[in-house]
Coordinates of C-alpha atoms (C1' of nucleotides) in Angstrom, one line a residue:
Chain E
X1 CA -38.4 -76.9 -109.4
X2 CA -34.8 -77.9 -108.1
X3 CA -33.7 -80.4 -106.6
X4 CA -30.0 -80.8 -105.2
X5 CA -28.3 -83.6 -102.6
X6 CA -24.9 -82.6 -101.4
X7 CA -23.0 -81.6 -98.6
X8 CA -23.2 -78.4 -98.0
X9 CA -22.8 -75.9 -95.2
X10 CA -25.3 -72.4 -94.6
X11 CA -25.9 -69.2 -93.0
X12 CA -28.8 -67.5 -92.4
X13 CA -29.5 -63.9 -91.7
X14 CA -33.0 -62.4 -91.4
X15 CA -36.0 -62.5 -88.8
X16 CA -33.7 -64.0 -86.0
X17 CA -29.8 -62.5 -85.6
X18 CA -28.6 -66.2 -87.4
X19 CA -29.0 -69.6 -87.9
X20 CA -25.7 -71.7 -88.5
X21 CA -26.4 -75.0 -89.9
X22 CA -23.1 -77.3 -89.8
X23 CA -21.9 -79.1 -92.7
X24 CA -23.7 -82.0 -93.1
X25 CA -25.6 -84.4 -95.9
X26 CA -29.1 -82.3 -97.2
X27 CA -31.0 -82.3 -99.5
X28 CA -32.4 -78.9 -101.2
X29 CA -35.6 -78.1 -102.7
X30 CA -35.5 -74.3 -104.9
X31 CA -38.5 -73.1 -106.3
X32 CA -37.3 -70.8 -108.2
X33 CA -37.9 -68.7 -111.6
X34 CA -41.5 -68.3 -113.1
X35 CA -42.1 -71.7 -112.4
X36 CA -42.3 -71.5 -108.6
X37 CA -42.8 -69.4 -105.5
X38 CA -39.2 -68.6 -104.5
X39 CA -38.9 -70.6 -101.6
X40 CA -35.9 -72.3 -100.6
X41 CA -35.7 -75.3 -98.2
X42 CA -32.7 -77.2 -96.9
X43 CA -33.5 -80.7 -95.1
X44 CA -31.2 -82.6 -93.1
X45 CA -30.9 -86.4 -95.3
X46 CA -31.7 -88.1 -92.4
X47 CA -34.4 -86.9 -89.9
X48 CA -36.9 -83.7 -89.6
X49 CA -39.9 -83.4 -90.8
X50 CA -39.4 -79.6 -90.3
X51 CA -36.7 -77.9 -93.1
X52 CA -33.6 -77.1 -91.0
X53 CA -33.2 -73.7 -92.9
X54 CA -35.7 -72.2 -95.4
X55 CA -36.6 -68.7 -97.2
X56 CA -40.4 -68.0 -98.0
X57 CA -42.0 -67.7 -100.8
X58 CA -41.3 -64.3 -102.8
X59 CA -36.8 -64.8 -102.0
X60 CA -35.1 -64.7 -104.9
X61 CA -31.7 -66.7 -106.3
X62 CA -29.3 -63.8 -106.2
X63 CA -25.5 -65.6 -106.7
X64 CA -24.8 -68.9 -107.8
X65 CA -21.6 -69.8 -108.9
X66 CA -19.7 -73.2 -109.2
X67 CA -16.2 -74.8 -109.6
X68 CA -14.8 -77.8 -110.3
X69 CA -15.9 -80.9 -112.1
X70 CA -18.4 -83.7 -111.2
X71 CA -18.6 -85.0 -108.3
X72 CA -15.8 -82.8 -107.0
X73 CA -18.1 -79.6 -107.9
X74 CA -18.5 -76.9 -105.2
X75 CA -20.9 -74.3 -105.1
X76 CA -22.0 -70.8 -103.4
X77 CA -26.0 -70.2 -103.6
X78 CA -27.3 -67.0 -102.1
X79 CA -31.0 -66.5 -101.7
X80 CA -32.3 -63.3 -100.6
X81 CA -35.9 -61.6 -99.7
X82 CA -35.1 -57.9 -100.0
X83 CA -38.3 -56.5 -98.3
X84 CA -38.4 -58.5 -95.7
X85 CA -34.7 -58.4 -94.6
X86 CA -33.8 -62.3 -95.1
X87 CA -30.9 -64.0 -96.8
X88 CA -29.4 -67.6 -96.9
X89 CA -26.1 -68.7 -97.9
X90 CA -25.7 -72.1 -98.8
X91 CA -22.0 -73.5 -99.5
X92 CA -21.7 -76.4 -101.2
X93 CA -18.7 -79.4 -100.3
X94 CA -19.6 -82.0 -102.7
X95 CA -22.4 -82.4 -105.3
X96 CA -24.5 -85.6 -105.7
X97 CA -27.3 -84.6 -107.9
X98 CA -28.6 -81.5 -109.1
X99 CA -32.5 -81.9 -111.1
X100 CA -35.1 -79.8 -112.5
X101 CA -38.4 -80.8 -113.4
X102 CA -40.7 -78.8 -114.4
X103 CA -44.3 -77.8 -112.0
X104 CA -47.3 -77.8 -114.9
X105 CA -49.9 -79.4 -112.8
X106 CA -50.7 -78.3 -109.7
X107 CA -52.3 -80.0 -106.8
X108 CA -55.5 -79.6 -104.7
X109 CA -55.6 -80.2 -101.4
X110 CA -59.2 -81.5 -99.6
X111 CA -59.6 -82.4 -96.1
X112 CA -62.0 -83.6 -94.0
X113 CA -61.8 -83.1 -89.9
X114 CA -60.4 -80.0 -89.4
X115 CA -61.8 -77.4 -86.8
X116 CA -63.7 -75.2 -89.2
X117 CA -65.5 -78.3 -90.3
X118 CA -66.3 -79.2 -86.4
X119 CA -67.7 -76.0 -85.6
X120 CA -69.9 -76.0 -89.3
X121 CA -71.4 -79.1 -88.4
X122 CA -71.9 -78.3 -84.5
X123 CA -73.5 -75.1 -85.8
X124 CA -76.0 -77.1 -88.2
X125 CA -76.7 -79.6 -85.1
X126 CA -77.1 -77.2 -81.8
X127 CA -79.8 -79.5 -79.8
X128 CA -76.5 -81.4 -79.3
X129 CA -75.9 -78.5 -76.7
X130 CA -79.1 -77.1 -75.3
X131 CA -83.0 -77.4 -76.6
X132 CA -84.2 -74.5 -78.4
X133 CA -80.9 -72.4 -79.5
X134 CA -80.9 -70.4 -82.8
X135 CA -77.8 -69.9 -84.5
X136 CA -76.9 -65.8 -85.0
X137 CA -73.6 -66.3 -86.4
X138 CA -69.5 -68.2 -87.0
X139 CA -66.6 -66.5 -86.0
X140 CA -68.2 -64.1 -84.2
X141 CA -66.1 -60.6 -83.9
X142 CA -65.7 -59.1 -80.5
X143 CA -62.9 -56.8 -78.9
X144 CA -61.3 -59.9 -77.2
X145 CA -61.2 -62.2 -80.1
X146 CA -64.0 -63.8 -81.9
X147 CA -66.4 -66.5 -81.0
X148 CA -67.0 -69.5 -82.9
X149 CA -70.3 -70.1 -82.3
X150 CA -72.6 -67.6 -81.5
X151 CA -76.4 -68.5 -80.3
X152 CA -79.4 -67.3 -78.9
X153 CA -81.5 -69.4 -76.2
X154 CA -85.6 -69.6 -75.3
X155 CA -84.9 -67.2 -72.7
X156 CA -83.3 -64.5 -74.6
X157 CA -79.8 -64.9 -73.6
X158 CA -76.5 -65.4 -75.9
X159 CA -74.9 -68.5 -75.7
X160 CA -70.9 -68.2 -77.0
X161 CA -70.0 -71.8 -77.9
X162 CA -66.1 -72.2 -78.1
X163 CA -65.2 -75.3 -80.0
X164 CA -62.1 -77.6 -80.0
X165 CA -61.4 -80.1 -82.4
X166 CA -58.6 -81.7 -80.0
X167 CA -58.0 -81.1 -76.5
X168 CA -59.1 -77.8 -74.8
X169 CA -56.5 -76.0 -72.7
X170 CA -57.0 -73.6 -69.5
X171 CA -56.4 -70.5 -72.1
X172 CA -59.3 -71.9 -73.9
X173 CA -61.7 -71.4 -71.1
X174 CA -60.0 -68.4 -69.8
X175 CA -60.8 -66.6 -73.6
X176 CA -64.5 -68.1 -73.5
X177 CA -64.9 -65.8 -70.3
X178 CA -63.4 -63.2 -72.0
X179 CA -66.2 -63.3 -74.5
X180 CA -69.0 -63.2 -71.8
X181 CA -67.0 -60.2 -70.2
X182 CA -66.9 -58.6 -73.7
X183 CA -70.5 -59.9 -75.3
X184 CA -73.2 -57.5 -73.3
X185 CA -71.0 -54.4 -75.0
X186 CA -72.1 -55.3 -78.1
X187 CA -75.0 -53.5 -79.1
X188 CA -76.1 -55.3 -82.0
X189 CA -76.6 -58.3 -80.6
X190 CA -80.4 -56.7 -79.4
X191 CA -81.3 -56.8 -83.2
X192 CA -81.0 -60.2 -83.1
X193 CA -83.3 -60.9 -80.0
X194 CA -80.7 -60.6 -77.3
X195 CA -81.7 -59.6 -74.2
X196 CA -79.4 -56.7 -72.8
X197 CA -79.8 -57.2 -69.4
X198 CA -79.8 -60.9 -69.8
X199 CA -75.8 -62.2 -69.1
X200 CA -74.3 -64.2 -72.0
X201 CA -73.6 -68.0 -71.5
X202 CA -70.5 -70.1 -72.4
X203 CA -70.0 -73.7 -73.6
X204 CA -66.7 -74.8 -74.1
X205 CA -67.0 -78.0 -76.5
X206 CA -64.3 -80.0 -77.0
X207 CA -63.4 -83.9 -77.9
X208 CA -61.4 -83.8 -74.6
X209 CA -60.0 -81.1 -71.7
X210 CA -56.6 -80.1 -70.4
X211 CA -55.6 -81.0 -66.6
X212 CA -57.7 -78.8 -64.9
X213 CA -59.7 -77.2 -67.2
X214 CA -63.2 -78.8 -66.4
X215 CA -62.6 -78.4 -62.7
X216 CA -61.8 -74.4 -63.1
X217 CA -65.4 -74.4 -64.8
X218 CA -67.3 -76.5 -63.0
X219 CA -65.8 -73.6 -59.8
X220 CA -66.8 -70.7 -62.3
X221 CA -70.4 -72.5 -62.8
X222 CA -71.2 -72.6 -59.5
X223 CA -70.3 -69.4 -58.7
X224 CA -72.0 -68.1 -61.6
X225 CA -73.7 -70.2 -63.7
X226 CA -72.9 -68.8 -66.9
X227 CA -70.1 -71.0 -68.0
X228 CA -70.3 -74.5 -68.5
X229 CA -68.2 -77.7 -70.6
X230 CA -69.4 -80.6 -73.3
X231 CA -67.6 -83.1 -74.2
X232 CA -68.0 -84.4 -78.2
X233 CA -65.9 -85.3 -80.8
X234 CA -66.1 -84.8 -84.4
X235 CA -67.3 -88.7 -85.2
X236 CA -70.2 -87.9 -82.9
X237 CA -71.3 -84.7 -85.1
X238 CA -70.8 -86.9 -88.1
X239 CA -73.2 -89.6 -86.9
X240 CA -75.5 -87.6 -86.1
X241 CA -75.6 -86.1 -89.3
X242 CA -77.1 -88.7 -91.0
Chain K
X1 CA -32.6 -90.7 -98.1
X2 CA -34.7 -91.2 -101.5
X3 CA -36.3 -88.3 -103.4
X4 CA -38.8 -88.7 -105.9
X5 CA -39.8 -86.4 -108.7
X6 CA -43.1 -87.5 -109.9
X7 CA -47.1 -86.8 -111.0
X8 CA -48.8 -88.2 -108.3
X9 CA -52.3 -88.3 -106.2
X10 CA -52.3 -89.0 -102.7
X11 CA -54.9 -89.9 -100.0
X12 CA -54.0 -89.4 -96.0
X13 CA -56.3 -90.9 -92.9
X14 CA -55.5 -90.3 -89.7
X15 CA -55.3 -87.9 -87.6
X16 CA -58.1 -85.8 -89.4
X17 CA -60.6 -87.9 -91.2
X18 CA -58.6 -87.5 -94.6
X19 CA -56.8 -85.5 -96.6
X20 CA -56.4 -85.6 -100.9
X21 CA -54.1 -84.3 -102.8
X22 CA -55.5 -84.6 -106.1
X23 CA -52.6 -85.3 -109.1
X24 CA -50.2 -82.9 -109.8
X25 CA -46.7 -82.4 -110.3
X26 CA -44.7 -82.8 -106.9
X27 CA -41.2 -84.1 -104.9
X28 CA -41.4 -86.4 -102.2
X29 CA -38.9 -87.2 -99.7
X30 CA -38.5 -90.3 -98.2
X31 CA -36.2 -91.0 -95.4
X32 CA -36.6 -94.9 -94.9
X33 CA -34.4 -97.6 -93.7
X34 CA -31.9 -97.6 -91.3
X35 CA -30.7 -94.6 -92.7
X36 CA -33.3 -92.3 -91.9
X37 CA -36.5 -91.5 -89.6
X38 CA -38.6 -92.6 -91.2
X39 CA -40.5 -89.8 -91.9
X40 CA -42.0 -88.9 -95.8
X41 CA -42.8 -85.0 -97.2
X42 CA -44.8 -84.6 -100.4
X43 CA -44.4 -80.9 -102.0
X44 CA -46.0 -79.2 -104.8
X45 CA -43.4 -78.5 -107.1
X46 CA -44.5 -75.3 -107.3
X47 CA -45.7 -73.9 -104.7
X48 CA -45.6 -74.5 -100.6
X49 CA -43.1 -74.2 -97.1
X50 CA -45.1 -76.7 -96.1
X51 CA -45.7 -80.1 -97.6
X52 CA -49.4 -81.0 -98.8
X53 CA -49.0 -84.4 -97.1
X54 CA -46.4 -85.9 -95.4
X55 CA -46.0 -88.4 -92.4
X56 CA -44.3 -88.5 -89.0
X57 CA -40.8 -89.3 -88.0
X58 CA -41.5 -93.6 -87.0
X59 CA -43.3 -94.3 -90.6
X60 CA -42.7 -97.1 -92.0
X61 CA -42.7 -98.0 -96.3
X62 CA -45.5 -100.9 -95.9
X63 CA -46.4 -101.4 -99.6
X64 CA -44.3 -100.5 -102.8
X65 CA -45.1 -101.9 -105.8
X66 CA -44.5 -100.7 -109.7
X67 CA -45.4 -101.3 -113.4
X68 CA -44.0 -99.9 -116.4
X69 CA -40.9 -98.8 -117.5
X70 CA -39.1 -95.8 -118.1
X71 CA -41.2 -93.0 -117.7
X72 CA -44.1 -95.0 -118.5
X73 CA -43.6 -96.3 -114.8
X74 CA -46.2 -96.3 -112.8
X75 CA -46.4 -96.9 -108.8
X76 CA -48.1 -97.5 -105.3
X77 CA -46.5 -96.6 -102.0
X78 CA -48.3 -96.7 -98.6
X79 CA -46.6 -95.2 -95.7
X80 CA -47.8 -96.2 -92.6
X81 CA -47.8 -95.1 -88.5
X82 CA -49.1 -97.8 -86.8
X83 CA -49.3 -96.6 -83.2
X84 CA -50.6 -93.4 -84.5
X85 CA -53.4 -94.8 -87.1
X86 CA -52.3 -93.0 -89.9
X87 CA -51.5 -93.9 -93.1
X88 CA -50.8 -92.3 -96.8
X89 CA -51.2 -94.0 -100.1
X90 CA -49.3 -92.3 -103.2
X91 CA -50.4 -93.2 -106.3
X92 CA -47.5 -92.1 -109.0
X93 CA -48.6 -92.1 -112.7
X94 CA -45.7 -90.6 -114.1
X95 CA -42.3 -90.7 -112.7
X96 CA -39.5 -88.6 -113.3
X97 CA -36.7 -89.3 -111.0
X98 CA -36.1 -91.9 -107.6
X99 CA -33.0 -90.7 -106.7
X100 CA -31.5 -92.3 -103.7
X101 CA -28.7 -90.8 -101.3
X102 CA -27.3 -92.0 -98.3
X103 CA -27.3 -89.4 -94.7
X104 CA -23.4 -89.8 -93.6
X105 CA -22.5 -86.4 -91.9
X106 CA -26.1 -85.2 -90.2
X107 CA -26.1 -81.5 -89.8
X108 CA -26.0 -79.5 -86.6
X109 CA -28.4 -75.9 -86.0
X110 CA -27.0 -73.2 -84.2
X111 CA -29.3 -70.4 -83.6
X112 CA -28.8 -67.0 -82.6
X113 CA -31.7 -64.6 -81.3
X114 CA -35.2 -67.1 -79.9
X115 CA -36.9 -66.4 -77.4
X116 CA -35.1 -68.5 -74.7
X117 CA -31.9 -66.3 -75.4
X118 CA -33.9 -63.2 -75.0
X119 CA -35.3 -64.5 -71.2
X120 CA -31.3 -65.6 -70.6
X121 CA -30.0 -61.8 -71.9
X122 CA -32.5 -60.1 -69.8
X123 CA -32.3 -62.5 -66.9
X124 CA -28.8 -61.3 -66.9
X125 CA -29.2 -57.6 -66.9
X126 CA -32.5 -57.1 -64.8
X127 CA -31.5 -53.9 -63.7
X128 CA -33.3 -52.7 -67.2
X129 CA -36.3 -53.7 -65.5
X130 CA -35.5 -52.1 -62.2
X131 CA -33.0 -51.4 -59.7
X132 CA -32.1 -53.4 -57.1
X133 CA -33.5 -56.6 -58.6
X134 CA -32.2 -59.8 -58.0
X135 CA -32.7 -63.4 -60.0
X136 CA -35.0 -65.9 -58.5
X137 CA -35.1 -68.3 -61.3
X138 CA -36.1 -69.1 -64.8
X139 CA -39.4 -71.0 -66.2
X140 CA -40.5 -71.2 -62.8
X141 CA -43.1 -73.4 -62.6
X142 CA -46.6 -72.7 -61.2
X143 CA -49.9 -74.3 -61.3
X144 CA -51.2 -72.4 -64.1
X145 CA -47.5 -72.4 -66.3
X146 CA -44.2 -71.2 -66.4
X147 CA -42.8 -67.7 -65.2
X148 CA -40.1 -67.4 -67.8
X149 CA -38.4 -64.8 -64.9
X150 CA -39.3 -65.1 -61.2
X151 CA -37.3 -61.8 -59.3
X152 CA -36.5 -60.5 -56.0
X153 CA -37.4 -56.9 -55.5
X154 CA -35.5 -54.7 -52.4
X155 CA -38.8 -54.7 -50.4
X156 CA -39.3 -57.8 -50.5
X157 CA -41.8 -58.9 -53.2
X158 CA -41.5 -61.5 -55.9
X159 CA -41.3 -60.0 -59.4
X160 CA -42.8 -62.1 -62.1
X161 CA -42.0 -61.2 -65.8
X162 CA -42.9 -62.5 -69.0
X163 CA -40.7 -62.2 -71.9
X164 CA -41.6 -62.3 -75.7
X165 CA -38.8 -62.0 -78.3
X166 CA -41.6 -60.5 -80.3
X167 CA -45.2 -59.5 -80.1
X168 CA -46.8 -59.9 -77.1
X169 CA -50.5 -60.7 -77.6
X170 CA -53.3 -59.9 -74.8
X171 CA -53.3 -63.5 -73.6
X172 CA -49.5 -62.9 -72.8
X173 CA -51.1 -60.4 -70.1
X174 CA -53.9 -62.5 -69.0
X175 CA -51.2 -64.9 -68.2
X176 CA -49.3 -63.1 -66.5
X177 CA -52.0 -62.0 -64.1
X178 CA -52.2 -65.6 -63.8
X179 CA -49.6 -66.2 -62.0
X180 CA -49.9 -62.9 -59.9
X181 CA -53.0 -64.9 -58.8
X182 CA -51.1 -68.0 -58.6
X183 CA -47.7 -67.1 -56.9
X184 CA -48.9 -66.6 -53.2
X185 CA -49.5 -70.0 -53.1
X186 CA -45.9 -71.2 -53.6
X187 CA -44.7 -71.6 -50.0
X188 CA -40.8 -72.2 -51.5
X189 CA -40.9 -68.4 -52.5
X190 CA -39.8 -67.3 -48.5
X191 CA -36.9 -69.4 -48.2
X192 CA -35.8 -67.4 -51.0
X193 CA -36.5 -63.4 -48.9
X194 CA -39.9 -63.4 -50.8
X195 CA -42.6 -62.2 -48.3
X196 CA -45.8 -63.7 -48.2
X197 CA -48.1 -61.2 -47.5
X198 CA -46.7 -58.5 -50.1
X199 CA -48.7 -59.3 -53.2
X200 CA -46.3 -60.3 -56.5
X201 CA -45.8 -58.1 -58.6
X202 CA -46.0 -58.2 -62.8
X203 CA -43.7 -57.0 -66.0
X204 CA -44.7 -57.9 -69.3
X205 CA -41.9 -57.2 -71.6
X206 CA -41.2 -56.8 -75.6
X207 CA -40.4 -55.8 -78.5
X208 CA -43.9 -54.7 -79.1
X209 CA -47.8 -55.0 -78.2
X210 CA -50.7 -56.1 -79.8
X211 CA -53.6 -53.8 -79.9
X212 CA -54.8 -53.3 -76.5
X213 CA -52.2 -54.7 -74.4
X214 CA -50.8 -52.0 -73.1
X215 CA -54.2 -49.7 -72.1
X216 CA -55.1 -53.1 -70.6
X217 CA -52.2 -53.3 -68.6
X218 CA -52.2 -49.7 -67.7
X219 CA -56.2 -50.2 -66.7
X220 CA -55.0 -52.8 -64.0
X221 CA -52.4 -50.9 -63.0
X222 CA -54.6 -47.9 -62.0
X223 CA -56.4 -50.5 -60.5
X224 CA -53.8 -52.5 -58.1
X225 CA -50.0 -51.1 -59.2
X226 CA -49.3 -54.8 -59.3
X227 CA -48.6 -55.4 -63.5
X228 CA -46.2 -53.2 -65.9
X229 CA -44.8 -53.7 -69.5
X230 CA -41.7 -52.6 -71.0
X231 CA -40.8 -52.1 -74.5
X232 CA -37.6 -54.0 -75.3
X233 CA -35.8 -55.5 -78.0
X234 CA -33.2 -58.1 -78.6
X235 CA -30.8 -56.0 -79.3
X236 CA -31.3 -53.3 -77.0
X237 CA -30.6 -56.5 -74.9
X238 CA -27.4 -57.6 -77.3
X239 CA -26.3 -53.5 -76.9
X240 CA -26.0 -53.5 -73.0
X241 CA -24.1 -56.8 -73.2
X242 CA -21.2 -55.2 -74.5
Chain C
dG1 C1' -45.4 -91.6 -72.0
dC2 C1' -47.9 -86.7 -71.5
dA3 C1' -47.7 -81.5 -70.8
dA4 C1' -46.4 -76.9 -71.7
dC5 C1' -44.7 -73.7 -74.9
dG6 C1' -41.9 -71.4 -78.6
dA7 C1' -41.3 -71.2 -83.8
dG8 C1' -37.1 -67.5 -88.6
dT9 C1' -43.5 -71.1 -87.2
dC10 C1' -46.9 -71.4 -92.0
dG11 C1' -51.2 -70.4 -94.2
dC12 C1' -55.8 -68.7 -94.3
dT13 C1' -59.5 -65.3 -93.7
dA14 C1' -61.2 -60.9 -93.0
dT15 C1' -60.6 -56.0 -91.7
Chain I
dA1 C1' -50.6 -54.3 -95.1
dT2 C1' -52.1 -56.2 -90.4
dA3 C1' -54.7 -59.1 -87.0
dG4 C1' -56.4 -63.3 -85.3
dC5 C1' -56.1 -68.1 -85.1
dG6 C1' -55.8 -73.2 -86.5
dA7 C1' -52.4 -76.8 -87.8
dT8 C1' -52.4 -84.1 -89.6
dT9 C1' -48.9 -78.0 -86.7
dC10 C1' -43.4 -79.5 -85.3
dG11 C1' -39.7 -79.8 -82.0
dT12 C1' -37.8 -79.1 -77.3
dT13 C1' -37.6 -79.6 -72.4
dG14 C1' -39.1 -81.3 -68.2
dC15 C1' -41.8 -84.5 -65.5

DNA sequence: GCAACGAGTCGCTAT
DNA sequence: ATAGCGATTCGTTGC
């Protein structure tokens, strides 16, 4: 890895028509040669969590050349990804430091609290929405998208469970009716001890709900019944876990 | 801005239960003091866009303390967000280089061919869309979001269309129903020639569609003539400019 | 301050 | 390769 703070100025061509970033202070991280992936990434010195211009992993280091001495050295850098039609310029003013070191241990990243982890442990703890349901499956494929949490009550009927690990918005309960619009199509579902002629029901669980969003079901539930809301928030699954 | 090249673990809390980063070779950036936002990035050296962990513009360096010398030089740094909760402790085993430049000139992005610029090209040229149209407004704000075009059609009818500079999904056209729904309601439409009782009408338009989109569209158009898409791109819109 | 929404989103998983 | 979707999303605009 690479690491350079100047001033510098740079172009970039590629998935939008341009992207002119002003001369200004950065600082610049290249990954480049067997040791990394090939991404570039120019920060602003002072503020952005966000790089102000980048290339992805896979770009390559295509023309570098310098003149001048020391601190009065001035550069060109041209990074390019061929296939996928992207290429940064970046012209260097004035040249504060300019470090390699080398990547031989890699990190791992763990985390606890993330979505996939919500919907695992609702899935292991389903009383917490209804007595009685049995888990059929996670990520549940359909036409319209696929269902986190797919279950089957007493009665016969699937239950699609939609969960949210921060808030829920409208779309979020506009694509759990999707899935009970989509659901009855799918023919398997019998196998599992699904009633055909028995509508699916929906449960949107979330931590907390847009503006509006547990009115509009509350209005679909009683004009239906089939869709309802639950609020619950990943401490809660974790409590009850042990 | 400071920039560290170092071994290091790290351990996040906030605002997922927690996140490690288990040692490994990386680059952090750290814009403290008055000089920066206060924000801190933590790559892998070798691989990543993204940082592994990193914290929010508003951090503040609580805790720095070190040991050693040389590259026997050892460290603790705790970064923390106080009105957010979250924190991140670094622990350095082996450092490399703590490099420290100041942010004088802060850059400036210009970009070229987003999204907004494709709604403000097309907004300017609606006769691609059909004749006789006439601009109403942009992000026009409803109860269930914003129209990114609102038009004025001869007879009478307002014209709602939805732009995407690139793909547009199937919820793209479930939300633009929406506000086919939603439209009637807004009673500020007739001062502008809309009528009320003509039902508004729909144009979903892009570069391309995702699966289904389009036979969906065409499904409801059988159905009520009321929603349309049309394939264009950003520089079909740059073309006609000229 | 929250809310909506795009992003050159990125990164992951499964088809 | 593409599709779908979450993210400690971020960043901007408008209220």
């Amino acid at each position: 890895m690479r690491v350079i703070l100047c001033r510098a100025s740079c172009r970039y061509t590629g998935r939008i028509n341009s992207a002119e970033l002003s001369l200004g202070d950065v600082c610049i991280l290249l990954r480049d040669g067997a040791d990394g992936d090939g991404s570039m990434l120019v920060f602003d010195r002072k503020v952005g969590v966000n790089p102000r211009n980048w290339m992805p992993a896979g770009s390559e280091l295509t023309t570098e050349q310098w003149r001048g001495q020391a601190e009065e050295r001035q550069g060109l850098m041209v990074i390019e990804h061929h296939s996928r039609g992207e290429r940064l310029e970046v012209y260097i003013e004035k040249l504060t430091l300019d470090a390699r070191a080398p990547a031989e241990l890699q990190t791992v990243l763990a985390k606890l609290g993330s979505e996939s982890q919500f919907s695992e442990l609702l899935s292991n703890d389903l009383e917490l929405i209804s007595d009685g349901l049995i888990l059929l499956g996670r990520e549940w494929r359909t036409e319209v998208g696929m269902v986190d949490i797919l279950a089957l009550d007493p009665d016969g009927r699937a239950v699609a469970i939609e969960t949210k690990r921060r808030r829920a918005t409208i779309g979020d309960a506009y694509q759990l009716r999707r899935y009970l619009n989509e659901l009855p199509r799918d023919r398997s579902l019998t196998k599992l001890g699904v009633k055909r002629r028995l509508p699916p029901l929906g449960v949107l669980v979330a931590p907390s709900f847009a503006r509006g969003v547990t009115e509009w079901i509350d209005d679909e539930k009683r004009a239906s019944h089939r869709i309802s809301w639950r609020r619950v928030s990943f401490d809660q699954l974790m409590d009850r876990q042990t």
